[in-house]
């Protein structure tokens, strides 16, 4: 491929990462083109600079290609800058949702290294498994929690510093449009980070559509929570404290599990099991199966994908099924604490869904609600270590650590009831300045 063509492709990819192609049909190709370019912007920038430098040494120079390379370099530098600002975006969201003094409640304040750009960890973004092994993380693989073959298996992550008992538990639910995905493919940077700090992390499989239509997926998530309650003490975990996280379809399942504790319709055969969770961190989730937001993108997702592929029923024939599957419509005052994360440039799931869900939580829930909308972030930005994803791993760590410490303190004092909104957030939820 010639120099000009390479630079033209790079320029097009960069432009799409900065401003993705709009529209329901363009969303999928725009995602694949923009996701890797945006999260690997430092690497693409280095390759672009090296290619341009090599071309400058050639006997015949094509200034069209060099102009394209310059434009790409400027765009990629902008993407790098935008990714580096995720630390501020996430921290601002935590301060807004938890209060300006939340860091005073942590066992250790974030150091400059915690807030710095993690250049070393992103140099080879696909080798993060080696870093986890160096941190002493151990994975107990393929433990059965449900009778569904390999779809009923889970992995448990512990480390050298996991206590013998009483460790907080984090449940990871993979994404993949409810139709694909596996427990060892997503959420790894976060799980490895938290396990290395002493948390017990659990990653699950669940049955996939269309072979197993909805609600098989949420039933399996509930079954996994019930399994954790019964068995996680064997791995050092505290069965009374479960936080849940996941991205995309996993974000939907995370949010829905959090707002439907002990819902009998999602617990056939184990209705008496306690499936409540104490905190939820959904990343770029789907919150509106029913199209209640009025977003055209949500209606198209419902009618073109969710109905024929996942639910195997038309919305017009069974609207209650879609409404029951919408976290947005299941919000109650007793929902657990939430940290909702979404990208402003997500072309697969409209960020308007996340905004509506966070707004509903803030208007109704008695507990804390943190909402971080990351400028420039695409869908699935956290699959591998990048500047942005590493900043969000650390921000999620701060949220979960803050929440765990408050939960433990409330349990000791006997107050219980979860974390109340700080005064400023309470005023916002009530519509006051």
Coordinates of C-alpha atoms in Angstrom, one line a residue:
X1 CA 0.0 0.0 0.0
X2 CA 1.4 3.4 -1.0
X3 CA 2.2 6.1 1.4
X4 CA -0.6 8.4 0.3
X5 CA -3.2 5.6 0.6
X6 CA -2.0 4.7 4.1
X7 CA -2.2 8.2 5.3
X8 CA -5.6 8.7 3.7
X9 CA -6.9 5.7 5.6
X10 CA -5.3 6.9 8.9
X11 CA -6.8 10.4 8.4
X12 CA -10.3 8.9 7.8
X13 CA -10.0 6.6 10.9
X14 CA -8.9 9.6 13.0
X15 CA -11.7 11.8 11.7
X16 CA -14.2 9.1 12.6
X17 CA -12.7 8.6 16.1
X18 CA -13.1 12.4 16.7
X19 CA -16.6 12.6 15.2
X20 CA -18.1 9.2 14.4
X21 CA -20.5 8.7 11.6
X22 CA -24.1 9.1 12.9
X23 CA -27.1 6.9 12.5
X24 CA -28.3 3.5 13.5
X25 CA -26.9 1.6 10.5
X26 CA -23.6 3.5 10.5
X27 CA -23.1 2.9 14.3
X28 CA -21.5 -0.5 14.1
X29 CA -18.8 0.3 11.5
X30 CA -18.2 3.7 13.1
X31 CA -17.7 1.9 16.4
X32 CA -15.1 -0.6 15.1
X33 CA -13.3 2.1 13.1
X34 CA -13.3 4.6 16.0
X35 CA -12.8 2.4 19.0
X36 CA -9.4 1.0 18.2
X37 CA -8.1 4.3 16.7
X38 CA -9.3 6.3 19.7
X39 CA -8.0 4.0 22.5
X40 CA -4.7 3.3 20.6
X41 CA -4.2 6.9 19.6
X42 CA -0.7 7.1 21.0
X43 CA 0.4 4.0 19.1
X44 CA -1.2 5.2 15.8
X45 CA 0.4 8.6 16.3
X46 CA 3.8 6.9 16.7
X47 CA 3.3 4.8 13.6
X48 CA 2.1 7.8 11.6
X49 CA 5.2 9.9 12.6
X50 CA 7.5 7.0 11.8
X51 CA 5.9 6.5 8.4
X52 CA 6.1 10.2 7.6
X53 CA 9.8 10.4 8.7
X54 CA 10.6 7.4 6.5
X55 CA 8.9 9.0 3.6
X56 CA 10.8 12.3 4.1
X57 CA 14.0 10.3 3.5
X58 CA 12.8 9.0 0.2
X59 CA 14.1 10.5 -3.1
X60 CA 10.6 11.4 -4.3
X61 CA 8.3 12.9 -1.7
X62 CA 4.5 13.1 -2.0
X63 CA 3.4 16.2 -0.2
X64 CA -0.3 15.1 -0.4
X65 CA 0.6 12.1 1.9
X66 CA 2.7 14.4 4.2
X67 CA -0.2 16.8 4.5
X68 CA -2.5 13.9 5.4
X69 CA 0.0 12.7 7.9
X70 CA 0.2 16.1 9.5
X71 CA -3.6 16.3 9.7
X72 CA -3.8 12.8 11.2
X73 CA -1.0 13.7 13.7
X74 CA -2.9 16.7 14.9
X75 CA -6.1 14.7 15.2
X76 CA -4.4 11.9 17.1
X77 CA -2.7 14.3 19.5
X78 CA -6.2 15.8 20.2
X79 CA -7.5 12.3 21.0
X80 CA -4.5 11.6 23.3
X81 CA -5.2 14.9 25.1
X82 CA -8.9 14.0 25.4
X83 CA -8.1 10.6 26.8
X84 CA -5.7 12.1 29.4
X85 CA -8.5 14.4 30.6
X86 CA -10.5 11.3 31.6
X87 CA -8.9 11.5 35.0
X88 CA -10.4 14.9 35.5
X89 CA -13.8 14.0 34.0
X90 CA -14.1 10.9 36.3
X91 CA -12.8 12.8 39.4
X92 CA -15.3 15.6 38.8
X93 CA -18.1 13.1 38.6
X94 CA -17.0 11.4 41.8
X95 CA -16.8 14.8 43.6
X96 CA -20.3 15.8 42.3
X97 CA -21.9 12.5 43.3
X98 CA -20.1 11.7 46.5
X99 CA -19.2 15.1 47.9
X100 CA -16.0 17.2 47.8
X101 CA -14.7 15.4 50.9
X102 CA -15.1 11.8 49.6
X103 CA -11.3 11.3 49.3
X104 CA -11.0 12.1 53.1
X105 CA -13.0 8.9 53.7
X106 CA -10.7 6.6 51.7
X107 CA -8.1 4.6 53.5
X108 CA -5.4 6.4 51.4
X109 CA -5.8 9.5 49.3
X110 CA -4.9 9.1 45.6
X111 CA -1.3 9.8 45.0
X112 CA 0.1 11.8 42.0
X113 CA 1.0 8.4 40.4
X114 CA -2.7 7.3 40.7
X115 CA -3.8 10.4 38.8
X116 CA -0.9 10.4 36.3
X117 CA -1.1 9.2 32.7
X118 CA -0.3 5.4 32.9
X119 CA 2.2 5.4 30.0
X120 CA 4.0 2.2 31.2
X121 CA 0.9 0.1 31.4
X122 CA -0.4 1.1 28.0
X123 CA 2.9 0.6 26.1
X124 CA 1.8 -3.0 25.3
X125 CA -2.0 -2.9 25.9
X126 CA -2.5 -6.6 25.1
X127 CA 0.1 -7.9 27.6
X128 CA -1.7 -6.9 30.8
X129 CA -2.1 -10.6 31.9
X130 CA 1.7 -10.6 32.6
X131 CA 1.3 -7.6 34.9
X132 CA -1.5 -9.4 36.8
X133 CA 0.7 -12.4 37.3
X134 CA 3.5 -10.2 38.7
X135 CA 0.9 -8.7 41.1
X136 CA 0.2 -12.3 42.4
X137 CA -3.3 -12.5 41.0
X138 CA -4.6 -16.1 40.8
X139 CA -7.7 -17.3 38.8
X140 CA -9.8 -20.2 40.0
X141 CA -11.3 -21.2 36.6
X142 CA -14.5 -22.9 35.5
X143 CA -16.4 -23.3 38.7
X144 CA -20.0 -24.4 38.1
X145 CA -22.8 -22.2 39.4
X146 CA -25.7 -23.2 37.0
X147 CA -26.6 -26.4 35.0
X148 CA -26.0 -24.9 31.5
X149 CA -22.8 -26.4 30.3
X150 CA -20.0 -23.9 29.8
X151 CA -22.5 -21.1 30.0
X152 CA -23.0 -22.0 33.7
X153 CA -19.4 -21.5 34.7
X154 CA -17.6 -18.7 36.5
X155 CA -14.0 -17.7 37.4
X156 CA -12.9 -16.4 40.8
X157 CA -10.0 -13.9 41.0
X158 CA -7.9 -13.7 44.2
X159 CA -4.4 -12.6 45.0
X160 CA -1.6 -12.9 47.5
X161 CA -3.2 -10.1 49.6
X162 CA -6.7 -11.5 49.7
X163 CA -7.6 -12.0 53.4
X164 CA -8.8 -15.3 54.7
X165 CA -12.2 -13.9 55.2
X166 CA -14.2 -10.8 54.9
X167 CA -13.0 -9.5 51.5
X168 CA -15.4 -7.3 49.4
X169 CA -16.7 -9.0 46.3
X170 CA -16.9 -7.6 42.8
X171 CA -19.1 -9.5 40.2
X172 CA -18.2 -8.9 36.5
X173 CA -20.8 -9.5 33.8
X174 CA -19.5 -9.6 30.2
X175 CA -21.1 -7.9 27.3
X176 CA -21.5 -8.9 23.7
X177 CA -25.1 -7.9 22.7
X178 CA -26.5 -10.8 24.8
X179 CA -25.5 -13.1 22.0
X180 CA -21.7 -13.5 22.2
X181 CA -18.9 -13.1 24.8
X182 CA -17.1 -15.0 27.5
X183 CA -16.1 -14.5 31.1
X184 CA -12.4 -14.2 30.4
X185 CA -12.7 -11.6 27.6
X186 CA -13.9 -8.4 29.3
X187 CA -13.4 -6.5 32.5
X188 CA -9.9 -7.9 33.0
X189 CA -8.0 -4.7 33.7
X190 CA -10.5 -3.8 36.5
X191 CA -10.7 -7.3 38.0
X192 CA -7.0 -7.7 38.0
X193 CA -6.5 -4.3 39.6
X194 CA -9.1 -4.9 42.3
X195 CA -7.9 -8.5 43.0
X196 CA -4.4 -7.2 43.5
X197 CA -5.8 -4.9 46.2
X198 CA -7.4 -7.8 48.1
X199 CA -10.9 -7.9 46.6
X200 CA -12.4 -11.2 45.4
X201 CA -13.6 -10.8 41.8
X202 CA -16.0 -13.2 40.1
X203 CA -16.5 -13.3 36.3
X204 CA -19.4 -15.3 34.9
X205 CA -20.8 -16.7 31.7
X206 CA -24.5 -16.7 31.1
X207 CA -26.8 -18.3 28.5
X208 CA -26.9 -16.4 25.2
X209 CA -29.6 -15.5 22.8
X210 CA -31.1 -16.4 20.4
X211 CA -30.6 -20.0 21.5
X212 CA -31.8 -19.0 24.9
X213 CA -34.1 -16.0 24.6
X214 CA -34.6 -13.4 27.3
X215 CA -34.9 -13.5 30.3
X216 CA -32.4 -16.4 30.5
X217 CA -29.6 -13.9 30.8
X218 CA -30.8 -12.0 33.8
X219 CA -31.9 -15.3 35.5
X220 CA -28.3 -16.5 35.2
X221 CA -26.9 -13.3 36.7
X222 CA -29.3 -13.7 39.6
X223 CA -28.2 -17.4 40.0
X224 CA -24.6 -16.2 40.1
X225 CA -25.4 -13.7 42.9
X226 CA -27.1 -16.5 44.8
X227 CA -24.0 -18.8 44.3
X228 CA -21.8 -16.0 45.6
X229 CA -23.9 -15.6 48.7
X230 CA -23.6 -19.3 49.4
X231 CA -20.0 -20.0 48.4
X232 CA -17.7 -17.0 48.2
X233 CA -16.6 -17.3 51.8
X234 CA -14.6 -20.4 50.7
X235 CA -12.4 -17.9 48.7
X236 CA -12.1 -15.3 51.4
X237 CA -15.0 -13.2 50.2
X238 CA -17.7 -11.5 52.3
X239 CA -21.1 -12.8 51.2
X240 CA -22.9 -9.8 52.7
X241 CA -21.1 -7.4 50.3
X242 CA -21.4 -7.8 46.5
X243 CA -20.7 -5.0 44.0
X244 CA -21.6 -5.7 40.4
X245 CA -20.1 -4.3 37.1
X246 CA -20.2 -4.9 33.4
X247 CA -20.2 -3.2 30.0
X248 CA -22.8 -2.9 27.2
X249 CA -25.1 -5.9 27.5
X250 CA -23.3 -6.6 30.8
X251 CA -24.0 -3.0 31.8
X252 CA -27.7 -3.6 31.2
X253 CA -27.6 -6.8 33.2
X254 CA -25.6 -5.1 35.9
X255 CA -28.2 -2.3 36.2
X256 CA -31.2 -4.5 36.0
X257 CA -29.9 -6.9 38.6
X258 CA -29.2 -3.9 40.9
X259 CA -32.7 -2.5 40.6
X260 CA -34.6 -5.8 40.9
X261 CA -33.4 -7.4 44.1
X262 CA -35.1 -10.7 44.8
X263 CA -37.5 -10.2 41.9
X264 CA -39.3 -13.6 41.6
X265 CA -39.9 -13.3 37.9
X266 CA -36.1 -13.4 37.4
X267 CA -35.5 -16.2 40.0
X268 CA -37.5 -19.2 39.0
X269 CA -36.8 -22.1 41.3
X270 CA -34.7 -20.0 43.7
X271 CA -37.2 -17.3 44.6
X272 CA -36.1 -17.3 48.3
X273 CA -32.4 -16.6 47.5
X274 CA -31.0 -13.1 48.3
X275 CA -29.9 -11.5 45.1
X276 CA -29.5 -7.9 46.3
X277 CA -26.3 -6.2 45.5
X278 CA -24.7 -3.3 47.5
X279 CA -23.3 -1.2 44.7
X280 CA -23.4 -1.2 40.9
X281 CA -21.0 0.2 38.2
X282 CA -22.5 -0.2 34.7
X283 CA -20.4 0.8 31.8
X284 CA -22.0 2.0 28.6
X285 CA -25.1 0.0 29.4
X286 CA -28.5 -0.3 27.7
X287 CA -31.2 1.1 30.1
X288 CA -34.2 1.5 27.8
X289 CA -35.4 -1.7 26.2
X290 CA -39.0 -0.3 25.8
X291 CA -38.2 3.0 24.1
X292 CA -39.6 4.9 27.0
X293 CA -37.0 7.7 26.5
X294 CA -38.4 8.5 23.1
X295 CA -34.9 8.2 21.6
X296 CA -35.2 7.1 18.0
X297 CA -32.0 5.0 18.5
X298 CA -33.6 3.2 21.4
X299 CA -36.7 2.4 19.4
X300 CA -34.7 1.1 16.5
X301 CA -32.6 -1.1 18.8
X302 CA -35.8 -2.4 20.3
X303 CA -37.5 -3.2 17.0
X304 CA -34.5 -4.2 14.8
X305 CA -32.4 -6.1 17.3
X306 CA -33.8 -6.7 20.8
X307 CA -37.3 -8.0 19.7
X308 CA -36.2 -10.4 16.9
X309 CA -32.9 -11.6 18.3
X310 CA -33.0 -11.4 22.1
X311 CA -36.6 -11.5 23.3
X312 CA -38.0 -13.4 20.2
X313 CA -41.2 -11.4 20.7
X314 CA -42.5 -8.2 19.1
X315 CA -42.9 -5.1 21.3
X316 CA -46.4 -4.6 20.2
X317 CA -47.3 -8.2 21.3
X318 CA -45.7 -8.1 24.7
X319 CA -44.7 -4.5 25.8
X320 CA -44.6 -5.7 29.5
X321 CA -41.6 -7.9 28.7
X322 CA -39.6 -5.0 27.4
X323 CA -40.7 -2.7 30.2
X324 CA -39.7 -5.2 32.8
X325 CA -36.3 -5.6 31.2
X326 CA -35.7 -1.8 31.2
X327 CA -33.6 -0.6 34.3
X328 CA -34.9 2.9 33.6
X329 CA -38.4 1.8 34.4
X330 CA -37.5 -0.3 37.5
X331 CA -35.9 2.5 39.6
X332 CA -37.0 2.6 43.2
X333 CA -36.0 4.7 46.3
X334 CA -34.1 1.6 47.7
X335 CA -31.8 1.0 44.8
X336 CA -28.1 0.6 45.7
X337 CA -25.4 3.1 45.1
X338 CA -24.6 3.6 41.4
X339 CA -21.6 4.7 39.4
X340 CA -22.9 5.0 35.8
X341 CA -20.2 5.4 33.1
X342 CA -20.8 6.2 29.4
X343 CA -18.9 7.7 26.5
X344 CA -20.2 10.8 24.7
X345 CA -19.3 9.4 21.3
X346 CA -20.8 5.9 21.8
X347 CA -22.4 4.9 18.5
X348 CA -23.8 1.6 19.6
X349 CA -25.7 2.8 22.7
X350 CA -27.0 6.4 22.7
X351 CA -25.6 8.2 25.8
X352 CA -29.0 9.7 26.1
X353 CA -30.1 6.4 27.7
X354 CA -27.4 6.7 30.4
X355 CA -28.3 10.3 31.0
X356 CA -32.0 9.4 31.5
X357 CA -31.1 6.5 33.8
X358 CA -28.9 8.6 36.0
X359 CA -31.5 11.3 36.1
X360 CA -34.2 8.8 37.1
X361 CA -31.9 7.4 39.9
X362 CA -31.1 10.9 41.2
X363 CA -34.8 11.8 41.3
X364 CA -35.8 8.6 43.1
X365 CA -33.0 6.8 44.9
X366 CA -32.1 7.6 48.5
X367 CA -28.5 6.6 47.8
X368 CA -25.6 8.0 46.0
X369 CA -25.5 8.4 42.2
X370 CA -22.4 9.2 40.3
X371 CA -22.6 9.8 36.5
X372 CA -19.5 10.2 34.4
X373 CA -20.0 10.9 30.7
X374 CA -16.5 10.8 29.1
X375 CA -15.9 13.2 26.2
X376 CA -14.8 11.5 23.1
X377 CA -15.2 7.9 24.4
X378 CA -16.6 5.2 22.2
X379 CA -18.3 2.0 23.2
X380 CA -16.1 -0.7 24.9
X381 CA -13.3 1.7 25.7
X382 CA -12.2 -0.4 28.7
X383 CA -11.6 -3.8 27.1
X384 CA -7.9 -3.4 27.1
X385 CA -5.6 -1.0 29.0
X386 CA -5.5 2.5 27.4
X387 CA -5.1 6.0 28.8
X388 CA -8.8 6.4 29.3
X389 CA -9.6 2.9 30.5
X390 CA -6.8 3.0 33.1
X391 CA -8.0 6.3 34.5
X392 CA -11.5 4.8 34.8
X393 CA -10.2 1.6 36.4
X394 CA -8.6 3.8 39.1
X395 CA -11.8 6.0 39.4
X396 CA -13.9 2.8 39.8
X397 CA -11.4 1.6 42.4
X398 CA -11.9 4.9 44.4
X399 CA -15.7 4.6 44.1
X400 CA -15.8 1.0 45.2
X401 CA -13.2 1.5 48.0
X402 CA -15.2 4.5 49.3
X403 CA -18.4 2.5 49.2
X404 CA -16.9 -0.6 50.9
X405 CA -15.4 1.4 53.7
X406 CA -18.7 3.2 54.3
X407 CA -20.6 -0.1 54.2
X408 CA -18.2 -1.6 56.7
X409 CA -18.4 1.4 59.0
X410 CA -22.2 1.4 58.9
X411 CA -22.3 -2.3 59.7
X412 CA -20.0 -1.8 62.7
X413 CA -22.1 1.1 63.9
X414 CA -25.3 -0.7 63.2
X415 CA -26.9 2.1 61.1
X416 CA -27.1 0.1 57.8
X417 CA -29.3 1.3 55.0
X418 CA -26.6 2.1 52.5
X419 CA -24.9 5.4 51.7
X420 CA -27.0 8.5 51.8
X421 CA -26.7 11.3 49.3
X422 CA -24.4 14.2 50.2
X423 CA -26.3 17.4 50.9
X424 CA -25.4 19.0 47.5
X425 CA -26.6 15.9 45.6
X426 CA -29.8 15.7 47.7
X427 CA -30.6 19.3 46.6
X428 CA -29.9 18.4 43.0
X429 CA -32.2 15.4 43.2
X430 CA -34.9 17.5 44.6
X431 CA -34.5 20.1 41.8
X432 CA -33.0 22.7 44.2
X433 CA -29.9 24.8 43.4

